GROMACS .gro file of C-alpha atoms in nm:
model
  431
    1MET     CA    1  -9.327  -4.243   2.182
    2GLU     CA    2  -8.958  -4.216   2.271
    3MET     CA    3  -8.904  -4.585   2.194
    4ILE     CA    4  -9.081  -4.547   1.858
    5PHE     CA    5  -8.856  -4.257   1.754
    6VAL     CA    6  -8.535  -4.447   1.832
    7ILE     CA    7  -8.648  -4.774   1.669
    8LEU     CA    8  -8.761  -4.595   1.351
    9ILE     CA    9  -8.431  -4.404   1.327
   10GLY     CA   10  -8.233  -4.728   1.351
   11ALA     CA   11  -8.454  -4.907   1.098
   12LEU     CA   12  -8.451  -4.623   0.844
   13ALA     CA   13  -8.076  -4.557   0.878
   14ALA     CA   14  -8.003  -4.927   0.818
   15VAL     CA   15  -8.222  -4.918   0.505
   16LEU     CA   16  -8.042  -4.606   0.375
   17ALA     CA   17  -7.707  -4.782   0.421
   18ASN     CA   18  -7.836  -5.106   0.268
   19MET     CA   19  -7.958  -4.918  -0.042
   20ASN     CA   20  -7.619  -4.739  -0.072
   21ILE     CA   21  -7.792  -4.402  -0.030
   22ALA     CA   22  -7.633  -4.272   0.290
   23VAL     CA   23  -7.381  -4.377   0.553
   24PHE     CA   24  -7.280  -4.193   0.869
   25ASN     CA   25  -6.907  -4.276   0.874
   26ASP     CA   26  -6.734  -4.004   0.668
   27GLY     CA   27  -6.467  -4.247   0.553
   28LEU     CA   28  -6.722  -4.500   0.425
   29ARG     CA   29  -6.890  -4.270   0.171
   30PRO     CA   30  -6.619  -4.287  -0.095
   31ILE     CA   31  -6.592  -4.663  -0.037
   32VAL     CA   32  -6.966  -4.711  -0.094
   33SER     CA   33  -6.919  -4.507  -0.413
   34GLU     CA   34  -6.654  -4.757  -0.526
   35HIS     CA   35  -6.909  -5.035  -0.475
   36LEU     CA   36  -7.169  -4.842  -0.674
   37ASP     CA   37  -6.920  -4.808  -0.960
   38GLY     CA   38  -6.859  -5.184  -0.956
   39ARG     CA   39  -6.505  -5.179  -0.823
   40LEU     CA   40  -6.583  -5.334  -0.483
   41LYS     CA   41  -6.796  -5.641  -0.414
   42ARG     CA   42  -7.078  -5.630  -0.160
   43ARG     CA   43  -6.909  -5.883   0.069
   44GLU     CA   44  -6.588  -5.681   0.074
   45LEU     CA   45  -6.786  -5.361   0.133
   46GLY     CA   46  -6.955  -5.519   0.435
   47LEU     CA   47  -6.626  -5.638   0.584
   48THR     CA   48  -6.470  -5.295   0.529
   49ALA     CA   49  -6.766  -5.127   0.699
   50PHE     CA   50  -6.733  -5.363   0.995
   51ALA     CA   51  -6.360  -5.302   1.026
   52MET     CA   52  -6.397  -4.924   1.003
   53SER     CA   53  -6.699  -4.870   1.226
   54PHE     CA   54  -6.734  -5.144   1.487
   55GLY     CA   55  -6.443  -5.031   1.701
   56LEU     CA   56  -6.587  -4.678   1.701
   57VAL     CA   57  -6.929  -4.807   1.807
   58VAL     CA   58  -6.787  -5.000   2.103
   59GLY     CA   59  -6.503  -4.764   2.193
   60PHE     CA   60  -6.667  -4.426   2.131
   61GLY     CA   61  -7.043  -4.427   2.069
   62ILE     CA   62  -7.172  -4.675   2.326
   63PRO     CA   63  -6.956  -4.557   2.623
   64PHE     CA   64  -7.091  -4.201   2.585
   65THR     CA   65  -7.444  -4.339   2.562
   66ILE     CA   66  -7.394  -4.553   2.873
   67THR     CA   67  -7.247  -4.272   3.084
   68ALA     CA   68  -7.539  -4.038   3.011
   69SER     CA   69  -7.912  -4.083   2.978
   70ILE     CA   70  -7.884  -3.945   2.624
   71ILE     CA   71  -7.790  -4.148   2.315
   72LEU     CA   72  -7.490  -4.025   2.117
   73ILE     CA   73  -7.602  -4.054   1.753
   74HIS     CA   74  -7.272  -4.222   1.659
   75SER     CA   75  -7.370  -4.530   1.862
   76ILE     CA   76  -7.681  -4.579   1.646
   77LEU     CA   77  -7.565  -4.471   1.301
   78LEU     CA   78  -7.219  -4.629   1.300
   79GLY     CA   79  -7.393  -4.954   1.394
   80THR     CA   80  -7.660  -4.918   1.125
   81ASP     CA   81  -7.385  -4.851   0.867
   82ILE     CA   82  -7.252  -5.200   0.943
   83ILE     CA   83  -7.597  -5.361   0.956
   84GLY     CA   84  -7.708  -5.206   0.628
   85LEU     CA   85  -7.393  -5.286   0.433
   86ILE     CA   86  -7.348  -5.642   0.563
   87THR     CA   87  -7.706  -5.745   0.478
   88PRO     CA   88  -7.770  -5.818   0.107
   89LYS     CA   89  -7.936  -5.551  -0.104
   90ASN     CA   90  -8.236  -5.746  -0.230
   91LYS     CA   91  -8.607  -5.802  -0.164
   92TRP     CA   92  -8.542  -5.980   0.167
   93GLY     CA   93  -8.210  -5.821   0.267
   94THR     CA   94  -8.341  -5.464   0.286
   95PRO     CA   95  -8.638  -5.548   0.515
   96LEU     CA   96  -8.400  -5.761   0.725
   97ALA     CA   97  -8.167  -5.461   0.760
   98ALA     CA   98  -8.463  -5.253   0.880
   99VAL     CA   99  -8.560  -5.513   1.141
  100ILE     CA  100  -8.205  -5.559   1.270
  101GLY     CA  101  -8.147  -5.181   1.270
  102GLY     CA  102  -8.463  -5.126   1.473
  103LEU     CA  103  -8.373  -5.402   1.721
  104TYR     CA  104  -8.021  -5.265   1.754
  105SER     CA  105  -8.153  -4.917   1.837
  106TRP     CA  106  -8.398  -5.066   2.085
  107GLY     CA  107  -8.106  -5.247   2.249
  108LEU     CA  108  -7.916  -4.920   2.277
  109LEU     CA  109  -8.209  -4.754   2.447
  110ILE     CA  110  -8.243  -5.027   2.710
  111GLY     CA  111  -7.865  -5.042   2.762
  112LEU     CA  112  -7.573  -5.228   2.610
  113GLU     CA  113  -7.323  -5.211   2.894
  114GLY     CA  114  -7.306  -5.590   2.909
  115PHE     CA  115  -7.240  -5.602   2.535
  116VAL     CA  116  -6.934  -5.379   2.574
  117LYS     CA  117  -6.805  -5.580   2.870
  118LEU     CA  118  -6.837  -5.901   2.668
  119PHE     CA  119  -6.546  -5.798   2.447
  120GLU     CA  120  -6.333  -5.716   2.750
  121HIS     CA  121  -6.326  -6.089   2.827
  122LEU     CA  122  -6.143  -6.173   2.503
  123PRO     CA  123  -5.775  -6.255   2.558
  124VAL     CA  124  -5.695  -5.985   2.303
  125ASN     CA  125  -5.969  -5.721   2.279
  126PHE     CA  126  -5.913  -5.615   1.918
  127LEU     CA  127  -6.225  -5.403   1.872
  128GLU     CA  128  -6.072  -5.077   1.996
  129PRO     CA  129  -5.766  -5.107   1.767
  130MET     CA  130  -6.003  -5.179   1.476
  131GLY     CA  131  -6.101  -4.813   1.488
  132GLU     CA  132  -5.757  -4.739   1.341
  133VAL     CA  133  -5.862  -4.896   1.010
  134GLY     CA  134  -6.069  -4.593   0.915
  135THR     CA  135  -5.847  -4.326   1.073
  136PRO     CA  136  -5.637  -4.251   0.760
  137VAL     CA  137  -5.934  -4.252   0.522
  138VAL     CA  138  -6.078  -3.904   0.580
  139VAL     CA  139  -5.729  -3.755   0.621
  140THR     CA  140  -5.602  -3.917   0.300
  141PHE     CA  141  -5.921  -3.853   0.106
  142MET     CA  142  -5.857  -3.478   0.120
  143ALA     CA  143  -5.566  -3.531  -0.122
  144PHE     CA  144  -5.779  -3.678  -0.403
  145PRO     CA  145  -5.842  -3.342  -0.580
  146ALA     CA  146  -5.464  -3.290  -0.605
  147LEU     CA  147  -5.418  -3.632  -0.763
  148ALA     CA  148  -5.711  -3.573  -1.000
  149VAL     CA  149  -5.555  -3.240  -1.106
  150ALA     CA  150  -5.219  -3.410  -1.166
  151LEU     CA  151  -5.383  -3.684  -1.375
  152GLN     CA  152  -5.591  -3.447  -1.588
  153PHE     CA  153  -5.384  -3.131  -1.618
  154SER     CA  154  -5.020  -3.148  -1.508
  155LEU     CA  155  -4.800  -3.267  -1.224
  156LYS     CA  156  -4.706  -2.906  -1.139
  157LYS     CA  157  -5.071  -2.809  -1.098
  158GLY     CA  158  -5.129  -3.122  -0.892
  159ILE     CA  159  -4.841  -3.035  -0.659
  160LEU     CA  160  -4.969  -2.677  -0.627
  161THR     CA  161  -5.317  -2.805  -0.538
  162PHE     CA  162  -5.171  -3.045  -0.283
  163LEU     CA  163  -4.960  -2.775  -0.116
  164VAL     CA  164  -5.252  -2.532  -0.092
  165ALA     CA  165  -5.478  -2.805   0.052
  166ALA     CA  166  -5.210  -2.896   0.308
  167LEU     CA  167  -5.165  -2.529   0.398
  168MET     CA  168  -5.542  -2.486   0.437
  169ARG     CA  169  -5.555  -2.787   0.668
  170GLN     CA  170  -5.282  -2.648   0.891
  171LEU     CA  171  -5.445  -2.305   0.889
  172ALA     CA  172  -5.768  -2.466   1.013
  173VAL     CA  173  -5.568  -2.644   1.286
  174PHE     CA  174  -5.412  -2.312   1.389
  175LEU     CA  175  -5.750  -2.136   1.399
  176ASN     CA  176  -5.898  -2.420   1.605
  177GLU     CA  177  -5.612  -2.409   1.855
  178SER     CA  178  -5.625  -2.029   1.883
  179GLY     CA  179  -6.005  -2.031   1.931
  180LEU     CA  180  -6.058  -1.724   1.710
  181PHE     CA  181  -6.406  -1.821   1.586
  182VAL     CA  182  -6.660  -1.778   1.865
  183ILE     CA  183  -7.042  -1.771   1.851
  184GLY     CA  184  -7.237  -1.709   2.170
  185GLY     CA  185  -6.939  -1.803   2.382
  186ASN     CA  186  -6.889  -2.130   2.193
  187VAL     CA  187  -6.574  -2.176   1.987
  188ILE     CA  188  -6.639  -2.295   1.631
  189THR     CA  189  -6.413  -2.589   1.549
  190LEU     CA  190  -6.341  -2.615   1.177
  191ASN     CA  191  -6.304  -2.964   1.036
  192GLN     CA  192  -5.947  -2.942   0.905
  193GLU     CA  193  -5.986  -3.226   0.655
  194GLY     CA  194  -6.306  -3.068   0.525
  195MET     CA  195  -6.134  -2.732   0.476
  196ALA     CA  196  -5.843  -2.899   0.291
  197LEU     CA  197  -6.085  -3.096   0.075
  198ILE     CA  198  -6.286  -2.791  -0.021
  199ALA     CA  199  -5.965  -2.601  -0.108
  200GLY     CA  200  -5.853  -2.888  -0.331
  201MET     CA  201  -6.196  -2.910  -0.495
  202ILE     CA  202  -6.187  -2.535  -0.571
  203PHE     CA  203  -5.853  -2.577  -0.751
  204LEU     CA  204  -5.980  -2.883  -0.939
  205PHE     CA  205  -6.295  -2.704  -1.054
  206SER     CA  206  -6.104  -2.385  -1.138
  207PHE     CA  207  -5.863  -2.571  -1.367
  208ALA     CA  208  -6.149  -2.773  -1.518
  209MET     CA  209  -6.364  -2.466  -1.587
  210LYS     CA  210  -6.078  -2.305  -1.778
  211GLU     CA  211  -6.016  -2.614  -1.991
  212LYS     CA  212  -6.114  -2.577  -2.356
  213THR     CA  213  -6.305  -2.862  -2.518
  214ASN     CA  214  -6.178  -3.001  -2.847
  215GLU     CA  215  -6.448  -3.011  -3.112
  216ASP     CA  216  -6.370  -3.378  -3.176
  217ASP     CA  217  -6.432  -3.456  -2.809
  218ALA     CA  218  -6.737  -3.235  -2.768
  219THR     CA  219  -6.983  -3.523  -2.785
  220VAL     CA  220  -6.770  -3.786  -2.613
  221ASP     CA  221  -6.863  -3.722  -2.253
  222LEU     CA  222  -7.191  -3.537  -2.223
  223ALA     CA  223  -7.292  -3.711  -1.903
  224SER     CA  224  -7.353  -3.474  -1.616
  225ILE     CA  225  -7.096  -3.623  -1.383
  226PHE     CA  226  -7.182  -3.441  -1.063
  227SER     CA  227  -7.553  -3.400  -1.134
  228ASP     CA  228  -7.575  -3.777  -1.185
  229LYS     CA  229  -7.405  -3.832  -0.850
  230VAL     CA  230  -7.633  -3.590  -0.667
  231SER     CA  231  -7.945  -3.714  -0.849
  232ALA     CA  232  -7.915  -4.040  -0.656
  233ILE     CA  233  -7.937  -3.835  -0.336
  234LYS     CA  234  -8.210  -3.607  -0.470
  235LYS     CA  235  -8.443  -3.887  -0.582
  236ASN     CA  236  -8.431  -4.027  -0.229
  237VAL     CA  237  -8.499  -3.692  -0.063
  238VAL     CA  238  -8.817  -3.832   0.098
  239PHE     CA  239  -8.605  -4.084   0.294
  240PHE     CA  240  -8.378  -3.803   0.409
  241MET     CA  241  -8.676  -3.589   0.510
  242LEU     CA  242  -8.814  -3.880   0.713
  243ILE     CA  243  -8.491  -3.950   0.901
  244GLY     CA  244  -8.425  -3.577   0.939
  245ALA     CA  245  -8.769  -3.536   1.095
  246LEU     CA  246  -8.718  -3.834   1.327
  247ILE     CA  247  -8.372  -3.727   1.446
  248ALA     CA  248  -8.480  -3.365   1.500
  249GLY     CA  249  -8.781  -3.489   1.697
  250ALA     CA  250  -8.571  -3.727   1.907
  251THR     CA  251  -8.322  -3.448   1.974
  252ASN     CA  252  -8.602  -3.218   2.086
  253LEU     CA  253  -8.717  -3.490   2.327
  254LEU     CA  254  -8.357  -3.492   2.461
  255LEU     CA  255  -8.324  -3.857   2.360
  256MET     CA  256  -8.008  -3.806   2.157
  257ALA     CA  257  -7.731  -3.565   2.065
  258GLY     CA  258  -7.510  -3.524   1.761
  259ASP     CA  259  -7.176  -3.485   1.937
  260PRO     CA  260  -7.020  -3.537   2.283
  261ILE     CA  261  -7.008  -3.163   2.363
  262SER     CA  262  -7.379  -3.098   2.312
  263LEU     CA  263  -7.456  -3.433   2.482
  264ASN     CA  264  -7.275  -3.323   2.798
  265LEU     CA  265  -7.445  -2.982   2.789
  266LEU     CA  266  -7.785  -3.149   2.753
  267ALA     CA  267  -7.703  -3.380   3.045
  268GLU     CA  268  -7.641  -3.064   3.250
  269GLY     CA  269  -7.976  -2.918   3.140
  270LYS     CA  270  -7.821  -2.649   2.918
  271GLN     CA  271  -8.032  -2.694   2.603
  272THR     CA  272  -7.965  -2.350   2.451
  273ASP     CA  273  -7.590  -2.387   2.495
  274ALA     CA  274  -7.613  -2.735   2.343
  275GLY     CA  275  -7.794  -2.590   2.040
  276ILE     CA  276  -7.526  -2.324   1.991
  277ALA     CA  277  -7.251  -2.586   2.025
  278ALA     CA  278  -7.429  -2.808   1.771
  279ALA     CA  279  -7.457  -2.514   1.529
  280ALA     CA  280  -7.088  -2.433   1.567
  281ARG     CA  281  -6.997  -2.794   1.495
  282ALA     CA  282  -7.226  -2.807   1.190
  283ILE     CA  283  -7.060  -2.501   1.037
  284GLY     CA  284  -6.723  -2.672   1.062
  285PHE     CA  285  -6.845  -2.996   0.902
  286ILE     CA  286  -7.047  -2.857   0.609
  287PRO     CA  287  -6.751  -2.847   0.364
  288LEU     CA  288  -6.662  -3.212   0.427
  289VAL     CA  289  -7.016  -3.347   0.396
  290ALA     CA  290  -7.107  -3.134   0.093
  291SER     CA  291  -6.792  -3.202  -0.106
  292THR     CA  292  -6.795  -3.579  -0.042
  293ALA     CA  293  -7.165  -3.596  -0.132
  294ILE     CA  294  -7.108  -3.421  -0.465
  295ALA     CA  295  -6.800  -3.631  -0.545
  296THR     CA  296  -6.940  -3.970  -0.436
  297GLY     CA  297  -7.319  -3.954  -0.466
  298VAL     CA  298  -7.350  -4.085  -0.109
  299TYR     CA  299  -7.490  -3.857   0.163
  300SER     CA  300  -7.502  -3.868   0.541
  301PRO     CA  301  -7.825  -3.969   0.717
  302VAL     CA  302  -7.785  -3.656   0.932
  303GLY     CA  303  -7.696  -3.430   0.638
  304PHE     CA  304  -7.493  -3.128   0.746
  305THR     CA  305  -7.595  -3.207   1.111
  306LEU     CA  306  -7.814  -2.895   1.114
  307ILE     CA  307  -8.113  -3.115   1.202
  308PHE     CA  308  -7.976  -3.137   1.556
  309VAL     CA  309  -7.980  -2.757   1.575
  310ALA     CA  310  -8.339  -2.754   1.445
  311GLY     CA  311  -8.439  -3.007   1.710
  312LEU     CA  312  -8.275  -2.825   1.999
  313PHE     CA  313  -8.418  -2.482   1.914
  314SER     CA  314  -8.773  -2.598   1.834
  315PRO     CA  315  -9.038  -2.523   2.101
  316ASN     CA  316  -9.192  -2.872   2.082
  317VAL     CA  317  -9.140  -3.211   1.923
  318TRP     CA  318  -9.385  -3.167   1.634
  319ILE     CA  319  -9.233  -2.839   1.520
  320ALA     CA  320  -8.892  -3.009   1.551
  321VAL     CA  321  -9.014  -3.293   1.326
  322LEU     CA  322  -9.132  -3.043   1.063
  323ALA     CA  323  -8.816  -2.832   1.091
  324GLY     CA  324  -8.591  -3.138   1.056
  325ALA     CA  325  -8.765  -3.245   0.736
  326ILE     CA  326  -8.747  -2.895   0.585
  327VAL     CA  327  -8.380  -2.841   0.679
  328ILE     CA  328  -8.257  -3.163   0.519
  329PHE     CA  329  -8.476  -3.102   0.210
  330LEU     CA  330  -8.310  -2.761   0.161
  331GLU     CA  331  -7.966  -2.921   0.203
  332VAL     CA  332  -8.033  -3.172  -0.076
  333MET     CA  333  -8.166  -2.901  -0.306
  334LEU     CA  334  -7.853  -2.695  -0.239
  335LEU     CA  335  -7.633  -2.992  -0.336
  336SER     CA  336  -7.830  -3.030  -0.658
  337SER     CA  337  -7.785  -2.663  -0.748
  338ILE     CA  338  -7.409  -2.678  -0.689
  339ALA     CA  339  -7.377  -2.994  -0.901
  340LYS     CA  340  -7.577  -2.846  -1.192
  341PHE     CA  341  -7.358  -2.536  -1.190
  342LEU     CA  342  -7.040  -2.745  -1.208
  343ASP     CA  343  -7.174  -2.961  -1.491
  344LYS     CA  344  -7.213  -2.658  -1.719
  345TYR     CA  345  -6.839  -2.673  -1.781
  346PRO     CA  346  -6.705  -2.944  -2.019
  347GLY     CA  347  -6.372  -2.959  -1.836
  348VAL     CA  348  -6.554  -3.044  -1.513
  349ARG     CA  349  -6.751  -3.319  -1.687
  350ASN     CA  350  -6.433  -3.460  -1.837
  351SER     CA  351  -6.270  -3.473  -1.495
  352GLY     CA  352  -6.512  -3.744  -1.381
  353GLU     CA  353  -6.293  -4.042  -1.471
  354ASN     CA  354  -5.984  -3.881  -1.320
  355ILE     CA  355  -6.176  -3.811  -0.999
  356ARG     CA  356  -6.284  -4.175  -0.979
  357SER     CA  357  -5.929  -4.298  -1.045
  358ALA     CA  358  -5.783  -4.061  -0.784
  359MET     CA  359  -6.039  -4.166  -0.524
  360THR     CA  360  -5.972  -4.535  -0.585
  361LYS     CA  361  -5.593  -4.500  -0.559
  362LEU     CA  362  -5.611  -4.295  -0.239
  363LEU     CA  363  -5.860  -4.529  -0.073
  364GLU     CA  364  -5.640  -4.828  -0.154
  365VAL     CA  365  -5.346  -4.659   0.017
  366ALA     CA  366  -5.549  -4.526   0.313
  367LEU     CA  367  -5.716  -4.857   0.396
  368LEU     CA  368  -5.390  -5.049   0.363
  369ILE     CA  369  -5.221  -4.806   0.605
  370GLY     CA  370  -5.520  -4.818   0.841
  371GLY     CA  371  -5.532  -5.197   0.831
  372ALA     CA  372  -5.158  -5.219   0.898
  373ASN     CA  373  -5.178  -4.975   1.192
  374ALA     CA  374  -5.475  -5.160   1.344
  375SER     CA  375  -5.307  -5.498   1.297
  376ASN     CA  376  -4.987  -5.379   1.460
  377MET     CA  377  -5.180  -5.243   1.759
  378ILE     CA  378  -5.348  -5.583   1.798
  379ALA     CA  379  -5.026  -5.784   1.758
  380PRO     CA  380  -4.712  -5.564   1.756
  381GLY     CA  381  -4.468  -5.670   1.486
  382PHE     CA  382  -4.679  -5.965   1.369
  383GLY     CA  383  -4.948  -5.722   1.249
  384PHE     CA  384  -4.721  -5.540   1.003
  385PHE     CA  385  -4.574  -5.875   0.891
  386PHE     CA  386  -4.918  -6.025   0.828
  387ILE     CA  387  -5.059  -5.728   0.635
  388ALA     CA  388  -4.746  -5.698   0.417
  389GLY     CA  389  -4.750  -6.070   0.340
  390PHE     CA  390  -5.127  -6.073   0.286
  391TYR     CA  391  -5.104  -5.781   0.043
  392LEU     CA  392  -4.815  -5.926  -0.159
  393LEU     CA  393  -4.962  -6.278  -0.176
  394ASN     CA  394  -5.296  -6.130  -0.283
  395GLU     CA  395  -5.116  -5.946  -0.566
  396ALA     CA  396  -4.928  -6.263  -0.666
  397ALA     CA  397  -5.257  -6.457  -0.674
  398GLY     CA  398  -5.407  -6.213  -0.924
  399ARG     CA  399  -5.589  -6.001  -0.667
  400PRO     CA  400  -5.882  -6.227  -0.562
  401ILE     CA  401  -5.949  -5.965  -0.291
  402VAL     CA  402  -5.954  -5.610  -0.424
  403ARG     CA  403  -5.671  -5.393  -0.293
  404MET     CA  404  -5.913  -5.171  -0.106
  405ALA     CA  405  -6.032  -5.458   0.114
  406VAL     CA  406  -5.690  -5.608   0.197
  407GLY     CA  407  -5.625  -5.379   0.497
  408PRO     CA  408  -5.966  -5.416   0.669
  409VAL     CA  409  -5.996  -5.791   0.603
  410GLY     CA  410  -5.636  -5.843   0.715
  411ALA     CA  411  -5.696  -5.652   1.040
  412ILE     CA  412  -5.999  -5.868   1.124
  413ALA     CA  413  -5.793  -6.180   1.050
  414VAL     CA  414  -5.508  -6.060   1.275
  415GLY     CA  415  -5.756  -6.003   1.560
  416VAL     CA  416  -5.891  -6.358   1.531
  417ILE     CA  417  -5.543  -6.512   1.489
  418ALA     CA  418  -5.405  -6.318   1.789
  419ASN     CA  419  -5.679  -6.455   2.016
  420ILE     CA  420  -5.617  -6.811   1.892
  421LEU     CA  421  -5.241  -6.779   1.947
  422VAL     CA  422  -5.292  -6.647   2.302
  423LEU     CA  423  -5.532  -6.931   2.383
  424LEU     CA  424  -5.277  -7.182   2.249
  425GLY     CA  425  -5.010  -7.025   2.470
  426VAL     CA  426  -4.774  -6.935   2.185
  427MET     CA  427  -4.825  -6.561   2.215
  428SER     CA  428  -4.837  -6.332   2.518
  429ILE     CA  429  -5.112  -6.074   2.552
  430PRO     CA  430  -4.986  -5.744   2.401
  431GLN     CA  431  -4.954  -5.468   2.661
   0.00000   0.00000   0.00000
């Protein structure tokens, strides 16, 4: 039964990613949204997903899984993000994603220590630096409400929104460091980017709700911007209920954990403490997951991560399965209610195009910075040179590769080139 749970989770998560419904990597959600809006090709989306997630799988998810008898969910779902987005979204690609996702999860369960060691034999192991590609995305993404406000209302209001979001982020950092929020002896860690993002969204919606609609423009944009985004999540609620049930059940069986803290507590046999720690973490991440879901129309396969709490506090696996399905169903319904409320205001509806433009601009900058940082870690000096040249030549050529993909694709290229140069003896291994 344990094997069945893990294989089904991998298969279903890969299908959700393949269908552009849900991805686990927070930074990938807005990028999948760009693909849905037609601004990013499928091939470029797949390469970006690989660049952003593979280093995290090898450098973060799998090592935790190997060192304990419990799977860290990141090792499965970051991998299925890549599998789902690299495989084509068609009548044969989606089933293929399910098969590969299931096999990948099975491989994790039986152990992938040899897989990790394989990359250590490369002259230049560039997979760990590749994790830097996605590092700026979530941090930068929190600034998109400020840019949207500046584009729609005024630069002054945009600057005000940006300053408040930055202040909120630093306040969250201060509260985390001081350890003021405690539940059952466990300190609640607020996600600082999530808090900044929610503060910026509040300002954006506040300005938009106050905006008067010109009579001439009253019928121009009647689309329910946010409801349309969330409807894509809502119509697939059955998929979310299935994966929520499976993950909650697997968590109850102590097969997997949602974060390293609860994983270590479970390894020590402290299931109640692990549940409290998981709840504390979920509270901190709700703003980030909810706001990105409403803005992008792409959810997380673990929702607000409350399904881990449901699994850990359930008396048996079947109640955990039921609780997981109910919890994630309620989450999706809550998102729908929030989106419908926002769409009642014409100013909020009219902000849709500005939100899309702001997200695109910020993602272009974030992924270029991330790609440059990763490239320079792989090959100091040469990395920055290559990314700068690659970006400028791409612009001169009329942008055959969209700006958003230049950083990730360039970082992969630098990793391959660095290994070739070392093998040819014209470059020393970076220390």
